[in-house]
PDB file of C-alpha atoms in Angstrom:
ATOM      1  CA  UNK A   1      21.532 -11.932 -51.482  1.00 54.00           C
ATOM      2  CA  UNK A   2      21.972 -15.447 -52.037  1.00 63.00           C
ATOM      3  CA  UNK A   3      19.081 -17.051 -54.281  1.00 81.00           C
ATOM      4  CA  UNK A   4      17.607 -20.638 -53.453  1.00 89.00           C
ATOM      5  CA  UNK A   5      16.644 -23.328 -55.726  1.00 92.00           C
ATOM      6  CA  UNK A   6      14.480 -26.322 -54.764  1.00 95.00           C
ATOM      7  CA  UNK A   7      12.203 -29.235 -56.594  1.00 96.00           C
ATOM      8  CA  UNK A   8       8.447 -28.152 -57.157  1.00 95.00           C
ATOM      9  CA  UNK A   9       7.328 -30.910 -55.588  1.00 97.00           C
ATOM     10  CA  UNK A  10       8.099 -34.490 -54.281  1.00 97.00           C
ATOM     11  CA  UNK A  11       6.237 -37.343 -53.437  1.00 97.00           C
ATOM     12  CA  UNK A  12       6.821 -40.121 -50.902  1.00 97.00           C
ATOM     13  CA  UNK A  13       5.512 -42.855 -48.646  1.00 97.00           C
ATOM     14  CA  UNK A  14       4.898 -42.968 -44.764  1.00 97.00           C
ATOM     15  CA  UNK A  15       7.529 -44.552 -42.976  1.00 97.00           C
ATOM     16  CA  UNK A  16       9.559 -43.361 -45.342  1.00 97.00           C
ATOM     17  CA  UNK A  17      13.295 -40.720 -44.968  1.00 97.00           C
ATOM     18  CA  UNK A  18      12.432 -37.770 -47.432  1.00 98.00           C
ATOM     19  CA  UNK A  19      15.481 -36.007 -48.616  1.00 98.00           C
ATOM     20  CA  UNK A  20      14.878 -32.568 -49.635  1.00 97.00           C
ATOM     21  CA  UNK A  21      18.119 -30.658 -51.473  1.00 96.00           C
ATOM     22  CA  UNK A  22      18.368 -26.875 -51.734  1.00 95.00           C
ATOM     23  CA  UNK A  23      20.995 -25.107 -53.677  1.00 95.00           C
ATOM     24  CA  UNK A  24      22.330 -22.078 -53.224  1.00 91.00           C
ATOM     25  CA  UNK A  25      25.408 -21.137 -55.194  1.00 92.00           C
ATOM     26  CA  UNK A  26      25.940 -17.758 -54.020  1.00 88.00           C
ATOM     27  CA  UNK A  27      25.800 -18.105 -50.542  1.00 88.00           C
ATOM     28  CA  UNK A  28      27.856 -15.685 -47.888  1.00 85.00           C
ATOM     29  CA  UNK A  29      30.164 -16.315 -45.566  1.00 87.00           C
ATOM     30  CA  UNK A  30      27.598 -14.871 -42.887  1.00 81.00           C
ATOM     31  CA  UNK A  31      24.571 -16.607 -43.943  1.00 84.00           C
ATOM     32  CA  UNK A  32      22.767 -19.462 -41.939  1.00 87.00           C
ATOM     33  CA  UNK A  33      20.922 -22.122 -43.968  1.00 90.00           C
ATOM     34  CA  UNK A  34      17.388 -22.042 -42.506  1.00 90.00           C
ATOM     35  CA  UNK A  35      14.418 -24.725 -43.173  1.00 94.00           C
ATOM     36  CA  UNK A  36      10.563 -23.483 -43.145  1.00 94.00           C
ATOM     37  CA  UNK A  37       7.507 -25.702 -43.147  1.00 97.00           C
ATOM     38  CA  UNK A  38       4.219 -24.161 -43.974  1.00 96.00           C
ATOM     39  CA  UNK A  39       1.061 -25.767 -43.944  1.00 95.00           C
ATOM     40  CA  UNK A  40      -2.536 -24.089 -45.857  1.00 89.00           C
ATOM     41  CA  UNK A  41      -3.596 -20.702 -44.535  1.00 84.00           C
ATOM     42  CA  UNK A  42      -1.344 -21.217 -41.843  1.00 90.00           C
ATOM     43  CA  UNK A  43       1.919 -18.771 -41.107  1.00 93.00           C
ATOM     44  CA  UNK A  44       5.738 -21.208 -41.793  1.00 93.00           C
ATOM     45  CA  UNK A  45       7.466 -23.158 -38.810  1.00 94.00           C
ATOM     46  CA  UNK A  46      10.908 -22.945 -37.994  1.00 92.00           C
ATOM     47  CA  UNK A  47      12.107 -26.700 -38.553  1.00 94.00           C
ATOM     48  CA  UNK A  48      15.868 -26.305 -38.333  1.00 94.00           C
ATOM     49  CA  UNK A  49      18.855 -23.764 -39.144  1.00 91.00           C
ATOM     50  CA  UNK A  50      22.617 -25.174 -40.038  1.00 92.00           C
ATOM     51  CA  UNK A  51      25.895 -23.260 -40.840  1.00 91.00           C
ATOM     52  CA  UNK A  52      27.867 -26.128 -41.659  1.00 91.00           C
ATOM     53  CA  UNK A  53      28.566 -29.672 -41.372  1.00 90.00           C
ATOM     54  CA  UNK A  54      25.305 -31.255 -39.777  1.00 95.00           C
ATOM     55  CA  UNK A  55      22.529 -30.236 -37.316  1.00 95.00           C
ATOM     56  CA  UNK A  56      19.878 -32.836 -35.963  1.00 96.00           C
ATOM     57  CA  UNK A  57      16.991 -31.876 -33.916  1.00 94.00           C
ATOM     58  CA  UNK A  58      13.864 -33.719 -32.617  1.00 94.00           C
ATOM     59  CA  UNK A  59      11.894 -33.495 -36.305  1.00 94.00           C
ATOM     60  CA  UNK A  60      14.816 -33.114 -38.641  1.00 97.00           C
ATOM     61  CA  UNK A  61      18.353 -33.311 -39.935  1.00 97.00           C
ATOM     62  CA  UNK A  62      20.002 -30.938 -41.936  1.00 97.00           C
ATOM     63  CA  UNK A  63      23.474 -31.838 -43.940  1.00 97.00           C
ATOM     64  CA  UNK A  64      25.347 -29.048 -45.385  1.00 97.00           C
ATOM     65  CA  UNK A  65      29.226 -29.504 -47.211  1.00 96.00           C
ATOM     66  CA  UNK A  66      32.338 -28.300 -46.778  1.00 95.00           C
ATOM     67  CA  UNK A  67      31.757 -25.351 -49.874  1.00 95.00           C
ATOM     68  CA  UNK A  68      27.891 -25.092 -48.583  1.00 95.00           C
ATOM     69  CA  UNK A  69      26.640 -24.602 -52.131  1.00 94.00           C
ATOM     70  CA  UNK A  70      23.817 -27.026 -51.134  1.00 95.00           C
ATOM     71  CA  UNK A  71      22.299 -28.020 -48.213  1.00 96.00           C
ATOM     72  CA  UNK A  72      19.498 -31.100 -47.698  1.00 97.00           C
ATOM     73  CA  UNK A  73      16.625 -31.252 -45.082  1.00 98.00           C
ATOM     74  CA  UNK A  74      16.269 -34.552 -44.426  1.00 98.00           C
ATOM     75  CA  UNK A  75      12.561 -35.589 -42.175  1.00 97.00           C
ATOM     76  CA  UNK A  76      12.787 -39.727 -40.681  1.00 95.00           C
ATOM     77  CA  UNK A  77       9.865 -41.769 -41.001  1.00 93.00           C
ATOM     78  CA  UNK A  78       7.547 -39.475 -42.812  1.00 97.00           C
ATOM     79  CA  UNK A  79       4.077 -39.128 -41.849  1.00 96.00           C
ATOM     80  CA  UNK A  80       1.186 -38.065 -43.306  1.00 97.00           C
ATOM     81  CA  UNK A  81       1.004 -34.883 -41.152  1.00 96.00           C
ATOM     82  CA  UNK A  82       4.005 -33.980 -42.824  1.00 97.00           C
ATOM     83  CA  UNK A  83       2.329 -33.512 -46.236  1.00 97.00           C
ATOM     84  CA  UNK A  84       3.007 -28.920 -46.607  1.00 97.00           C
ATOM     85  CA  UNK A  85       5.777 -26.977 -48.506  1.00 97.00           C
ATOM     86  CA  UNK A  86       9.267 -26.785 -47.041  1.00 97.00           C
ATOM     87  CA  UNK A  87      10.826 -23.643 -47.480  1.00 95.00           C
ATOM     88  CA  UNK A  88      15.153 -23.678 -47.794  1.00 92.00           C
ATOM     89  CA  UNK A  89      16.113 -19.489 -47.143  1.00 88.00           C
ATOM     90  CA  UNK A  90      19.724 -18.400 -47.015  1.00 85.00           C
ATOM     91  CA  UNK A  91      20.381 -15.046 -44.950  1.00 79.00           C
ATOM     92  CA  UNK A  92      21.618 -13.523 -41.886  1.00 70.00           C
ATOM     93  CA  UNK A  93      19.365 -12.451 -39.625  1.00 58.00           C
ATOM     94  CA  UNK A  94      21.273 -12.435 -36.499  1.00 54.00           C
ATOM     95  CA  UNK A  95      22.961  -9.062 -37.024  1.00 51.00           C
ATOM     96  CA  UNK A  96      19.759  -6.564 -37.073  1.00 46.00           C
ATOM     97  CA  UNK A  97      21.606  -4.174 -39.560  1.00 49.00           C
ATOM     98  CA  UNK A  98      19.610  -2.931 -42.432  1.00 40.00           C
ATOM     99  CA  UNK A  99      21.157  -5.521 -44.884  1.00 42.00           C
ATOM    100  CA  UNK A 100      19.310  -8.540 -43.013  1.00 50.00           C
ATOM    101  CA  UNK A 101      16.231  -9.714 -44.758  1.00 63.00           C
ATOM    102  CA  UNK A 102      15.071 -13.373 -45.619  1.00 70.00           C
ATOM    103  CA  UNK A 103      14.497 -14.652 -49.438  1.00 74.00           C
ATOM    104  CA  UNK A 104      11.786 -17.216 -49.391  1.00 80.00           C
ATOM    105  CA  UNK A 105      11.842 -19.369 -52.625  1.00 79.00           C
ATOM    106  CA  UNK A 106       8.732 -21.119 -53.965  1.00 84.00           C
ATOM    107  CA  UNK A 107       9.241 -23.929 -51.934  1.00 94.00           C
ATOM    108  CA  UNK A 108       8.846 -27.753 -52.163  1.00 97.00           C
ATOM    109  CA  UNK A 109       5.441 -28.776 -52.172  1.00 97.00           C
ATOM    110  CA  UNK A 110       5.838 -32.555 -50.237  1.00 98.00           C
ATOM    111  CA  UNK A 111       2.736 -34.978 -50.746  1.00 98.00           C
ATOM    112  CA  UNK A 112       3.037 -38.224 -48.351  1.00 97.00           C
ATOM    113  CA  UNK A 113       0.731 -41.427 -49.147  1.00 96.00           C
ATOM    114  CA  UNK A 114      -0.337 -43.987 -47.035  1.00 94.00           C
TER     115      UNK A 114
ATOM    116  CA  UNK B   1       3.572 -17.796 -23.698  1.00 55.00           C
ATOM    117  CA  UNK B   2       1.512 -16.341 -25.977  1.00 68.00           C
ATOM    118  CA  UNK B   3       2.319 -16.564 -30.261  1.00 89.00           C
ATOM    119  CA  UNK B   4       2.081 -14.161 -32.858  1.00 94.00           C
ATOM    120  CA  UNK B   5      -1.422 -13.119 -33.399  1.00 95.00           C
ATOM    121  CA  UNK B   6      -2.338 -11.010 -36.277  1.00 97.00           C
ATOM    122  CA  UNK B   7      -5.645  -9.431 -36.806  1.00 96.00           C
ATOM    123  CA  UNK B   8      -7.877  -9.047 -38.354  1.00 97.00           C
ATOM    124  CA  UNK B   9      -8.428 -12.692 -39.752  1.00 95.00           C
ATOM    125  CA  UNK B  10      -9.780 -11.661 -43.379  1.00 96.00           C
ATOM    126  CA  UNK B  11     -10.103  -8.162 -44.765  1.00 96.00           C
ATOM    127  CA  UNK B  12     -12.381  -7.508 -48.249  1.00 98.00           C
ATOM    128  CA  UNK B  13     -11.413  -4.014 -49.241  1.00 97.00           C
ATOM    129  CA  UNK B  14     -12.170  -2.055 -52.804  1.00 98.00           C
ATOM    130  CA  UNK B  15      -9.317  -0.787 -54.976  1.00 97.00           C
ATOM    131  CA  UNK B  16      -7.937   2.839 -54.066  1.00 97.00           C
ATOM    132  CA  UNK B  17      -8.661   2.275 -50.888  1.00 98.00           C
ATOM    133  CA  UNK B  18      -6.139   2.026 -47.913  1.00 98.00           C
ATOM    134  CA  UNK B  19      -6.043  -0.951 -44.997  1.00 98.00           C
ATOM    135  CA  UNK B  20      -4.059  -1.414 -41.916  1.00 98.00           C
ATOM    136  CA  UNK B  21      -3.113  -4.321 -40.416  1.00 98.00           C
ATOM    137  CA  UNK B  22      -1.995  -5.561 -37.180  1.00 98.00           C
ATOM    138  CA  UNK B  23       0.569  -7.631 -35.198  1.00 97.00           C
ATOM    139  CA  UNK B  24       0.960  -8.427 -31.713  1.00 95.00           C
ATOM    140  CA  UNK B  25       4.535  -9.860 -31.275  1.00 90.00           C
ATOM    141  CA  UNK B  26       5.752 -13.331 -29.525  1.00 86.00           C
ATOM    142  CA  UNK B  27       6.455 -12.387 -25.945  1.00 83.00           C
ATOM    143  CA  UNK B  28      10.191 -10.833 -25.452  1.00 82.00           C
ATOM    144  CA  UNK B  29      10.732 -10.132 -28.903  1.00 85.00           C
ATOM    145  CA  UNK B  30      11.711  -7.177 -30.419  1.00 85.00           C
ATOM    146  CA  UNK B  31      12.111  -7.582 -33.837  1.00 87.00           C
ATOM    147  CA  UNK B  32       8.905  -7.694 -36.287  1.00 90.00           C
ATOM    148  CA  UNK B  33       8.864  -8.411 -40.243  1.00 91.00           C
ATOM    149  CA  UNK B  34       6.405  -8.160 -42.739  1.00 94.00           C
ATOM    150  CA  UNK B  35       5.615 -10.570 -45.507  1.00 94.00           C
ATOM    151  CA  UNK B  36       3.587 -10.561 -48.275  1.00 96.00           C
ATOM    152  CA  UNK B  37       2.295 -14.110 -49.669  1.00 95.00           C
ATOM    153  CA  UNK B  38       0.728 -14.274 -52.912  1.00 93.00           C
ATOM    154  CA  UNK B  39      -1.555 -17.964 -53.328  1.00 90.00           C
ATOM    155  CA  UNK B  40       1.364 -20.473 -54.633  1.00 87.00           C
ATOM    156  CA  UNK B  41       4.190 -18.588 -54.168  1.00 90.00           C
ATOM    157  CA  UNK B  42       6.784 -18.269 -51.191  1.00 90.00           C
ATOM    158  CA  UNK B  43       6.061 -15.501 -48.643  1.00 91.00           C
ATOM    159  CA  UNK B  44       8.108 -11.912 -49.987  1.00 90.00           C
ATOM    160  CA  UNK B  45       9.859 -10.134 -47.437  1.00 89.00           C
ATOM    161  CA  UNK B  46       8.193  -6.232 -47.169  1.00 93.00           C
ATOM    162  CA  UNK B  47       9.924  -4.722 -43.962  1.00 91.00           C
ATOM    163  CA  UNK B  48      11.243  -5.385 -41.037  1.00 88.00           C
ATOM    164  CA  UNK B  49      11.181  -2.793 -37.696  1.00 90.00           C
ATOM    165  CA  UNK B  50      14.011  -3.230 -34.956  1.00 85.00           C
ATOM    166  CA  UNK B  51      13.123  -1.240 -31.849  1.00 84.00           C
ATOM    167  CA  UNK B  52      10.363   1.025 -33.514  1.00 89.00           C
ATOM    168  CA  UNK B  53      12.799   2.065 -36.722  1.00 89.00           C
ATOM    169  CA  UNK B  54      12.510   0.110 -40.474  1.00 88.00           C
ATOM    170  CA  UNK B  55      15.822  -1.377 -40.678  1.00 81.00           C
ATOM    171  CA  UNK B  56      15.427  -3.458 -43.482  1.00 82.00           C
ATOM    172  CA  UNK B  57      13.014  -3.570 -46.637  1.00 87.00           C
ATOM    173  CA  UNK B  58      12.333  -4.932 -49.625  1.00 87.00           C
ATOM    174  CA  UNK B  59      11.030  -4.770 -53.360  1.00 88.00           C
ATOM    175  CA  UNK B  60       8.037  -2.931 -51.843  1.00 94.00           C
ATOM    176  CA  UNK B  61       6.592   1.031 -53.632  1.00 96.00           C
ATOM    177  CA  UNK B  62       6.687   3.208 -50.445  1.00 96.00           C
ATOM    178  CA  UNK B  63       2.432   2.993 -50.259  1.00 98.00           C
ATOM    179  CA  UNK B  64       3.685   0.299 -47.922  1.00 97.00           C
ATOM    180  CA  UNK B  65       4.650   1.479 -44.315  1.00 96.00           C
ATOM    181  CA  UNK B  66       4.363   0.461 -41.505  1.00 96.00           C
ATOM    182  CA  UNK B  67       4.876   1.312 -37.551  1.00 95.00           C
ATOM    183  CA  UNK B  68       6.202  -0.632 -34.204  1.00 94.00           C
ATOM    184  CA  UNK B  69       5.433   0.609 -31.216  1.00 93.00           C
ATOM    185  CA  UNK B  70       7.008   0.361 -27.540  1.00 91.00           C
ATOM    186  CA  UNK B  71       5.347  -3.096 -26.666  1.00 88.00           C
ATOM    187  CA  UNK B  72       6.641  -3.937 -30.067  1.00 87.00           C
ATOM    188  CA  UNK B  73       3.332  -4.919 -31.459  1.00 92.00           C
ATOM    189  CA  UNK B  74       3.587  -3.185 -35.123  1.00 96.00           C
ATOM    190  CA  UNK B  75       1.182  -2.156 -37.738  1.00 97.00           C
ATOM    191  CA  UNK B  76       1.140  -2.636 -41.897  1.00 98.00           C
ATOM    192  CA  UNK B  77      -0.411  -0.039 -43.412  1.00 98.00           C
ATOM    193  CA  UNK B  78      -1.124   0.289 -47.538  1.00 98.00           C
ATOM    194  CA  UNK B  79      -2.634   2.904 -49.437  1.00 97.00           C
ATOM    195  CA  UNK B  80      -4.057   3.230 -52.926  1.00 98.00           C
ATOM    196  CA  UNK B  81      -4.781  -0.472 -52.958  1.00 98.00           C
ATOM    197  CA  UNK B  82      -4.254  -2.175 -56.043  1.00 98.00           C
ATOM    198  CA  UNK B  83      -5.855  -5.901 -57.306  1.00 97.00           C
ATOM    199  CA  UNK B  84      -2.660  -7.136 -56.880  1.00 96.00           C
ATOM    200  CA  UNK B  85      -2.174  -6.494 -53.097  1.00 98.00           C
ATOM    201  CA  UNK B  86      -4.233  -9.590 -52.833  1.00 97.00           C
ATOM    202  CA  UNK B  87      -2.630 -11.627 -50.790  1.00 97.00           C
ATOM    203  CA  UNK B  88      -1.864 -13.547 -47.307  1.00 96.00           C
ATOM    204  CA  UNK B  89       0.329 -10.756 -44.929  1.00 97.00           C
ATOM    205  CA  UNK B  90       2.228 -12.665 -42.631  1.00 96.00           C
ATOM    206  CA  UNK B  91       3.755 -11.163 -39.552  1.00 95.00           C
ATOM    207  CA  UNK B  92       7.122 -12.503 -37.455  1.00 92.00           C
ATOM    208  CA  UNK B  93       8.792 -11.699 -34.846  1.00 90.00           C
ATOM    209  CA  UNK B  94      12.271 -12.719 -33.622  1.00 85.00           C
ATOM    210  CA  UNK B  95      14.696 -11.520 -30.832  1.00 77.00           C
ATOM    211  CA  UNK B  96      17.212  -9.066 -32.568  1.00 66.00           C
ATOM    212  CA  UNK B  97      20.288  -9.242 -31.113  1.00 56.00           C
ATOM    213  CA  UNK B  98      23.630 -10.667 -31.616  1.00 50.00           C
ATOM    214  CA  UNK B  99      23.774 -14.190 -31.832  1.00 49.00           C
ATOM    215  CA  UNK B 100      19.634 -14.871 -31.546  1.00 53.00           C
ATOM    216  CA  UNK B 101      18.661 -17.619 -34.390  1.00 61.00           C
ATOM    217  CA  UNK B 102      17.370 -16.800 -37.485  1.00 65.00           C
ATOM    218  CA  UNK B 103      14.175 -18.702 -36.093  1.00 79.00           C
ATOM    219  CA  UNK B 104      11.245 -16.524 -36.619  1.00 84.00           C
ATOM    220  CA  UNK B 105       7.738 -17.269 -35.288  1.00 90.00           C
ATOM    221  CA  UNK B 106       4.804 -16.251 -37.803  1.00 93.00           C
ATOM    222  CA  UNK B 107       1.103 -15.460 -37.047  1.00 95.00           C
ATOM    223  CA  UNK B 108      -1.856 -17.078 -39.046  1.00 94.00           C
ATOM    224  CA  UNK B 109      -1.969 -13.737 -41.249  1.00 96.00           C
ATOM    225  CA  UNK B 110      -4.234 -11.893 -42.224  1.00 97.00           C
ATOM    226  CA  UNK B 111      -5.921 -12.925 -45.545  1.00 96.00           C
ATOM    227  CA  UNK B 112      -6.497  -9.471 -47.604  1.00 97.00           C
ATOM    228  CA  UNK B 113      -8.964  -9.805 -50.732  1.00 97.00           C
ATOM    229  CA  UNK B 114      -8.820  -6.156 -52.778  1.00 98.00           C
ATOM    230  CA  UNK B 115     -11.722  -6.193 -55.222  1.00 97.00           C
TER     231      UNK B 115
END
């Protein structure tokens, strides 16, 4: 299973793009790139899910390239609402065989400022 | 459409003792994981049930087990609870099928203290 690796932590501004990076060296040919944000004592939130190339929905963007070692979540005009950790997982979950499971990481812990 | 609730809410239990948690699943899906979430740390995958049958687990001892039933609500059961099991369980549930999303939708969890 394809292991994750993310910065601790970032800081940034409101009004600000955040770029968050993921690698993931090992990744399948069947795995999706999937993007988690979690606030306190509160369950994660789908944000976004990308095979290749790039996927844009209403909160997010995510870029993946052409040998999808990596992968970056990329949030417009930050907020302070947007201060939680973003979780970047690697895994197929769309075939329910016994091999599907999801690797959460330690995730990014992102701190916005006025 | 109602979410993935989880219950109860928090749970103080002594060690050696066993706990069982629940799960009501998002409406139409059929597929329900576990996850365990120790305080700082990413949420660890424990099981997942397909249909009422574990189809998937992971770096879990087998005191960890678990049930779905026919409305697909499922249970987490542990026995012999240790200090460590202290943690946030999180519960998700997904439609299982052939080309569904990865998206999962998580409860709030259930916050277990063992003391």
């Amino acid at each position: 299973l394809a292991k994750t690796t993310q910065p601790i932590s970032m800081d940034s501004y409101e009004g600000q793009e955040v770029n968050i990076t993921c690698s993931h060296n090992n990744i399948a040919t069947n795995d999706y790139i999937t993007w988690y944000q979690q606030f306190p004592s509160q369950g994660p939130r789908f944000i976004i899910q990308g095979y290749k190339t790039k996927v844009t929905n209403e909160v997010a963007s995510l870029f993946i390239p052409a040998d999808r070692k990596s992968s970056t979540l990329s949030l417009p005009r930050v907020s302070l609402s947007d201060t939680a950790v973003y979780y970047c997982l690697v895994g197929d979950m769309i075939g329910y065989s016994s091999a599907s499971k999801i690797i959460f990481g330690s995730g990014t812990r992102l701190s916005i400022r006025p | 459409e109602t979410g993935v609730t989880q219950s109860p809410t928090h749970l103080i239990k002594t060690r050696g003792q066993q706990v069982t948690l629940r799960c009501s699943s998002q409406s139409g899906h059929n597929t329900v994981s576990w996850y365990q979430q120790a305080l700082g740390q990413g949420p660890q995958f424990i099981f997942q049930y397909y249909r009422e049958e574990e189809n998937g687990r992971g770096n879990f001892p087998p005191r960890f087990s678990g049930l779905q039933f026919p409305n697909y609500s499922s249970e987490l059961n542990v026995n012999a609870l240790e200090l460590d099991d202290s943690a946030l369980y999180l519960c998700a549930s997904r439609v299982g099928a052939q080309g569904a999303s990865n998206e999962q939708f998580f409860g709030p969890g259930t916050r277990l203290t063992v003391l």
